[in-house]
Short mmCIF file of C-alpha atoms in Angstrom, two decimals:
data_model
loop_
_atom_site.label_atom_id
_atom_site.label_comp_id
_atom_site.label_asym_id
_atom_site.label_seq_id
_atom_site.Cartn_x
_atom_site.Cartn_y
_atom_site.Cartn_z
CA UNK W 1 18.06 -8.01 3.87
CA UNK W 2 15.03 -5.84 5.48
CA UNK W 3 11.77 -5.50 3.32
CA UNK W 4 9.70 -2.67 3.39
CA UNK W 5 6.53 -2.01 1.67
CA UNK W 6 5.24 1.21 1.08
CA UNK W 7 1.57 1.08 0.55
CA UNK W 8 -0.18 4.31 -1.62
CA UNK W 9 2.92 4.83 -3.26
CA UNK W 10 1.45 7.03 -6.09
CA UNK W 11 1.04 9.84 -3.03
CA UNK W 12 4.38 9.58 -1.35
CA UNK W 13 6.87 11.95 -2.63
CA UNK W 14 10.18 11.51 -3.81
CA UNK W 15 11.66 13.37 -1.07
CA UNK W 16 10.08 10.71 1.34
CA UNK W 17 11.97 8.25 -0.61
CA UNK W 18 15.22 9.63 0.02
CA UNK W 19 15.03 9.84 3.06
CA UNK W 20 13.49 6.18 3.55
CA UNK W 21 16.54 4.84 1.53
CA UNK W 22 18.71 7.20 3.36
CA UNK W 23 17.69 5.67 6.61
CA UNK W 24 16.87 1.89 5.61
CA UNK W 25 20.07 1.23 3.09
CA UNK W 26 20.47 -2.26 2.54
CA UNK W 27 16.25 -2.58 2.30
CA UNK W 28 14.47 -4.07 -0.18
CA UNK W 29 11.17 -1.73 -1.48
CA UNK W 30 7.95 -3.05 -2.51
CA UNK W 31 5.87 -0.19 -4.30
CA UNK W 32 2.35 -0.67 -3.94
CA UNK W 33 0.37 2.02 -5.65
CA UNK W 34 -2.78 3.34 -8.99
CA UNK W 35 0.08 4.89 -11.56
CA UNK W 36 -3.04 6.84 -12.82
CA UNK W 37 -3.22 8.52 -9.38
CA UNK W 38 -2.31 12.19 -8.84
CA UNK W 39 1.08 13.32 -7.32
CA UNK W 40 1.38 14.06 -4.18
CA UNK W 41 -0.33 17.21 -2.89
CA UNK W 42 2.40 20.39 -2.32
CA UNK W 43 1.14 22.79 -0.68
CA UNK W 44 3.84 25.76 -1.38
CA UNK W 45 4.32 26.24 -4.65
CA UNK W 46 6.75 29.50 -3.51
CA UNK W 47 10.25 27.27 -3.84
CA UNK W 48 10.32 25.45 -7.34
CA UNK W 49 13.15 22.93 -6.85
CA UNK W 50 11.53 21.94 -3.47
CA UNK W 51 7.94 21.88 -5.16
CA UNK W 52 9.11 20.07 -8.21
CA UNK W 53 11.18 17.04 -5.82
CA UNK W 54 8.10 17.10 -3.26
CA UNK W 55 5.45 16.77 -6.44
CA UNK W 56 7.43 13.75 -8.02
CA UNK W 57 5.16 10.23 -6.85
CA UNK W 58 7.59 7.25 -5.58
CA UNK W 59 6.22 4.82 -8.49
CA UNK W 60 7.43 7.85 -10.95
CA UNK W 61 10.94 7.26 -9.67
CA UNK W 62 11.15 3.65 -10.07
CA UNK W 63 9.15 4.06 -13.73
CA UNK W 64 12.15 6.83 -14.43
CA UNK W 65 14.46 3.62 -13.42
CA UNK W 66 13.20 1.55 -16.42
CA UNK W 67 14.55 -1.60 -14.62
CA UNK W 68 12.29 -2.02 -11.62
CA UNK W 69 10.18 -5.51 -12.19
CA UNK W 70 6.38 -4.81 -12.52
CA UNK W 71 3.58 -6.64 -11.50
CA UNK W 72 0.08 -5.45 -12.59
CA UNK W 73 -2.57 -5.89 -10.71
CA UNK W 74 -6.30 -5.47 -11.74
CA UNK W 75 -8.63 -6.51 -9.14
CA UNK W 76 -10.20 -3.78 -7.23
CA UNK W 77 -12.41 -4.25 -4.53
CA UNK W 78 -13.73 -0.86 -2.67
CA UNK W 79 -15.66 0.53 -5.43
CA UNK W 80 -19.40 -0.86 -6.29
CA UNK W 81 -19.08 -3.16 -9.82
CA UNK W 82 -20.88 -0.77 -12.40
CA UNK W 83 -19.06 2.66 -10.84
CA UNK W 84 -15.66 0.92 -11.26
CA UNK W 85 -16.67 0.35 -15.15
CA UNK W 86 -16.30 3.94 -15.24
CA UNK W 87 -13.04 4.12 -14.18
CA UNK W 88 -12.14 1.28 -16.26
CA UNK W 89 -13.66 2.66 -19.32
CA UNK W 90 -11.48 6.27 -18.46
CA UNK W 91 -8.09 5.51 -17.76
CA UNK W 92 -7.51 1.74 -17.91
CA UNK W 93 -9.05 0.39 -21.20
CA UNK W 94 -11.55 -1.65 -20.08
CA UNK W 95 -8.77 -4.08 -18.06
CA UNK W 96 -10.53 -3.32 -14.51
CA UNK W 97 -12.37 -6.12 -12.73
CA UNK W 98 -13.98 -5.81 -9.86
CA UNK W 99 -13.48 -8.68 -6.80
CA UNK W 100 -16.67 -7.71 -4.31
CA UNK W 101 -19.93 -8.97 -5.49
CA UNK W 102 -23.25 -5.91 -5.97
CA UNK W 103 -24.66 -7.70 -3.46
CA UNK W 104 -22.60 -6.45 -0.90
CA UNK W 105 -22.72 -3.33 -1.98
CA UNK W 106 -26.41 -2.87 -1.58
CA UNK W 107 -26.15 0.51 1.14
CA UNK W 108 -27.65 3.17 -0.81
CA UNK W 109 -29.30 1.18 -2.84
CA UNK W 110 -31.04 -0.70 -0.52
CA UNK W 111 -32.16 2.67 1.25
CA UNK W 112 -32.83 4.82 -1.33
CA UNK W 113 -34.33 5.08 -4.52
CA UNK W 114 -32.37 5.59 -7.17
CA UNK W 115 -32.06 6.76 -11.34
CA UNK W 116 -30.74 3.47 -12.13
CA UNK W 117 -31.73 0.71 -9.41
CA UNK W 118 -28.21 -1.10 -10.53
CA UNK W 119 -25.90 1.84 -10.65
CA UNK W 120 -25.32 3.93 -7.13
CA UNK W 121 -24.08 6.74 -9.76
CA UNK W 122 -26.17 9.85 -9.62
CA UNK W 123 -26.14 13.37 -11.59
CA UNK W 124 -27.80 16.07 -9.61
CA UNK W 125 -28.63 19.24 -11.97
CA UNK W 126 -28.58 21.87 -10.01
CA UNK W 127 -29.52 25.54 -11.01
CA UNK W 128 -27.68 27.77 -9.43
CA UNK W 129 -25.28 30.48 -9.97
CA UNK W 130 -21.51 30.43 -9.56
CA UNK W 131 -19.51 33.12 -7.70
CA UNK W 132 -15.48 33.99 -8.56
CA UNK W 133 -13.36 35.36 -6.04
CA UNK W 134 -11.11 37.70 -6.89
CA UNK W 135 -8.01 34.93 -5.90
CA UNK W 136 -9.68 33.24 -8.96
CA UNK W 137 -11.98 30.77 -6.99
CA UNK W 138 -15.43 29.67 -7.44
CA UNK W 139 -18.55 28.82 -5.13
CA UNK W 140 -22.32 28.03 -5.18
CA UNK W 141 -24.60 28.22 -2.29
CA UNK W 142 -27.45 26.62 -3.93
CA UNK W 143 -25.14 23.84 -4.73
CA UNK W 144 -23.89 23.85 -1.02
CA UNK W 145 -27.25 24.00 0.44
CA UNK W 146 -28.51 21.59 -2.02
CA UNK W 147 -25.70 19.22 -0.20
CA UNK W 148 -27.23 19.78 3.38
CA UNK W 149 -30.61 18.71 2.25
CA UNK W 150 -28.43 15.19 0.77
CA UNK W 151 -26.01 15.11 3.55
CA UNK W 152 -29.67 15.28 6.16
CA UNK W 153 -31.48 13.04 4.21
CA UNK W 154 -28.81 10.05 3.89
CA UNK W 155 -28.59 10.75 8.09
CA UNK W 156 -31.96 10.43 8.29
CA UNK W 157 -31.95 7.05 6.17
CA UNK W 158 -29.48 5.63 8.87
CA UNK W 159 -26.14 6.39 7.14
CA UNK W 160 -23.64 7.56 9.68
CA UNK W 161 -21.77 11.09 8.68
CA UNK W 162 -17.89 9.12 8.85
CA UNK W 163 -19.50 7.30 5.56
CA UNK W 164 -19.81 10.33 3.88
CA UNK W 165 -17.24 12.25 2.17
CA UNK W 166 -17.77 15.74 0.05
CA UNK W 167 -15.62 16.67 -2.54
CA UNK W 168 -15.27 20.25 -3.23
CA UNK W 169 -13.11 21.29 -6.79
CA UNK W 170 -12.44 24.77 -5.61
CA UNK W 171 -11.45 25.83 -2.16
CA UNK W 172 -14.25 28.85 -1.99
CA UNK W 173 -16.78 26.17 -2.33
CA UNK W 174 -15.12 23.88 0.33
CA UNK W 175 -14.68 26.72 3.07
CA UNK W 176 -18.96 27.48 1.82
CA UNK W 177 -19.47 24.00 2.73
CA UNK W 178 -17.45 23.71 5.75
CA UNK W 179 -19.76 26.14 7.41
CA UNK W 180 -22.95 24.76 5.90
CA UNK W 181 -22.31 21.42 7.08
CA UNK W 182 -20.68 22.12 10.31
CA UNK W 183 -22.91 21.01 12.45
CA UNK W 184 -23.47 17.14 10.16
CA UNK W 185 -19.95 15.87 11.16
CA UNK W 186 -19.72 15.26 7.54
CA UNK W 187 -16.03 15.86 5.86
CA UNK W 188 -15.31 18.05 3.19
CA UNK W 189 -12.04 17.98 1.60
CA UNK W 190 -10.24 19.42 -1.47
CA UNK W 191 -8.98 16.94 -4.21
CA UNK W 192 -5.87 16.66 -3.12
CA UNK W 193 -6.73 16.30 0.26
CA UNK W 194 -9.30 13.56 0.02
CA UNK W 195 -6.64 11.57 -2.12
CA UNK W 196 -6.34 8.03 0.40
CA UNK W 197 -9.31 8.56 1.70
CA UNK W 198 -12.00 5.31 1.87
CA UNK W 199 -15.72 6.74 2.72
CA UNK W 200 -18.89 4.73 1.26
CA UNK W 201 -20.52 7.95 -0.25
CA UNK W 202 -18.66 10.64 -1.81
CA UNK W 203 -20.88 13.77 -3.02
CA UNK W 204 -18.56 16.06 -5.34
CA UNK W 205 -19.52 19.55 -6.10
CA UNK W 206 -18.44 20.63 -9.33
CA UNK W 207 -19.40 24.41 -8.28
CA UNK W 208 -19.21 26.15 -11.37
CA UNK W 209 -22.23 27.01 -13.95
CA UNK W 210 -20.60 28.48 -16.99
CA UNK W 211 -17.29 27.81 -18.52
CA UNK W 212 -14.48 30.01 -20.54
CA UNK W 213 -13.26 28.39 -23.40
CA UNK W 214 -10.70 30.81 -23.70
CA UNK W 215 -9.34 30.34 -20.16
CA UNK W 216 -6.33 28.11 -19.42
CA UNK W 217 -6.95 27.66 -15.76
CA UNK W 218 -10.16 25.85 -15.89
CA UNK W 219 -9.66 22.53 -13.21
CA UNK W 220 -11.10 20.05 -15.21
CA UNK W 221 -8.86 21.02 -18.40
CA UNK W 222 -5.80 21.60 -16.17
CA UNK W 223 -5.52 18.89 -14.12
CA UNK W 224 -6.58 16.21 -16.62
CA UNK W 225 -9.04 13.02 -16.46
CA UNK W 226 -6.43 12.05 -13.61
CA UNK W 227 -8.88 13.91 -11.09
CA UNK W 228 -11.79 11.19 -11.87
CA UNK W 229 -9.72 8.31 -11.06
CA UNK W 230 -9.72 9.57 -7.17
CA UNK W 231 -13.38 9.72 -6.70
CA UNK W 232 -13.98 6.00 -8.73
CA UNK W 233 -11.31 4.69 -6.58
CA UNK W 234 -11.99 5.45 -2.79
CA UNK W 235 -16.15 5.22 -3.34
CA UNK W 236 -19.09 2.77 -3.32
CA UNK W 237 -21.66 4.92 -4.16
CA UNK W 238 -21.34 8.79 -5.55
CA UNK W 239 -23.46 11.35 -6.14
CA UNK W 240 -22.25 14.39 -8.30
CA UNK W 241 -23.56 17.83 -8.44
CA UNK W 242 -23.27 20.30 -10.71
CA UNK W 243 -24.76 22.22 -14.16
CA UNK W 244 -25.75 19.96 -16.50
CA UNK W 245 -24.71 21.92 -19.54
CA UNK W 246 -21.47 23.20 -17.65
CA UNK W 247 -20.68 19.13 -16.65
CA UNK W 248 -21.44 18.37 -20.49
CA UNK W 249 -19.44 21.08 -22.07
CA UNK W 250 -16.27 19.56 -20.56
CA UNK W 251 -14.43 17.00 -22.48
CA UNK W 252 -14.37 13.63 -21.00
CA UNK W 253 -17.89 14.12 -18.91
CA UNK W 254 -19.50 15.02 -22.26
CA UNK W 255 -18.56 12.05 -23.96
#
């Protein structure tokens, strides 16, 4: 009997199952994947049925199956020891350990000085202003610029730009950024497009500077605490900017 092992599991969709089991029929699967995770990204949301198979994880299927054995595993290595408390703390009840020691994860720290000489975790308050498109977007070019003078300043300090990753929430502020940083070679990527992605620094922009408690749509409240466990997963060292107040008014961040 073949074995196959499908490695980030929680991002490949059902539909790549099917086919998989469709080709490989007599093979034995070994899913290997974060169940807090996000589903896979869709892109076109224009064809429900298609949207709803394609947005429906691998490790979802075989929890729908109620029979697949289990094995949990809660050693993580990428992540520097006190940022993977975070994650810990948010989504896995404190079961988290972490298998690389600080030492070796003495980059930033070693380079630059920071809040918290134990922690590479660091809040940037940025005052800026906030700009919605009329397809319901946001961006911030103080926030954006206030990136460039990071993104030069960690280049200067020796750190090579394929270590660094931005996150951007909203795709306005991730096309603003694209063109700021052009010319650093740093990446800048959506959430659901950074999801897999290893880099030693991640800088996410939270972009907005007021909130609407009577809107539905906000990303934070939308998409769930699920969003956090990307950046604490695929990161050393982050750096997060954004409005204070804004960052404390949401639920989870304030706390």
């Amino acid at each position: 009997m073949e074995h196959r092992t499908l490695d980030e599991a929680s991002m490949i969709p059902e539909a790549t199952l099917i086919a998989l089991c469709s080709r490989f029929q007599q093979a034995r699967y070994t899913l290997a994947g974060e169940s807090k995770q996000m589903p896979p990204e869709v892109g076109v949301r224009d064809v429900p049925k298609a949207a709803a198979l394609c947005s429906q994880s691998v490790l979802d299927v075989a929890h729908r199956m109620e029979n697949a054995p289990v094995c949990n595993i809660s050693t993580v290595y990428c992540p520097h020891a006190g940022v993977m408390m975070i994650n810990s703390e948010f989504l896995y009840d404190n079961k988290l350990q972490c298998g690389t020691l600080t030492a070796s994860r003495q980059n930033l720290l070693s380079r630059l000085k920071m809040p918290n000489p134990e922690v590479p975790f660091v809040f940037l308050n940025v005052i800026g202003h906030s700009v919605k498109s009329v397809t319901g977007s946001h961006s911030n070019e103080i926030e954006a610029k206030a990136v460039r003078v990071l993104v030069c300043l960690l280049k200067a300090k020796g750190i090579p730009a394929e270590d660094i990753l931005e996150i951007c929430l909203y795709r306005d502020q991730k096309y603003l950024c694209d063109r700021i940083l052009q010319d650093t070679q740093v990446s800048v990527a959506t959430v659901d497009s950074a999801e897999g992605c290893e880099r030693s620094i991640v800088i996410v922009c939270m972009t907005r500077t007021h909130n609407d408690r009577n809107a539905n749509h906000t990303f934070l409240r939308t998409r769930g605490v699920r969003n956090y466990d990307l950046r604490f997963t695929i990161l050393r060292f982050t750096v997060i900017f954004g409005k204070f107040f804004t960052i404390y008014d949401l639920r989870h961040f304030g706390s």
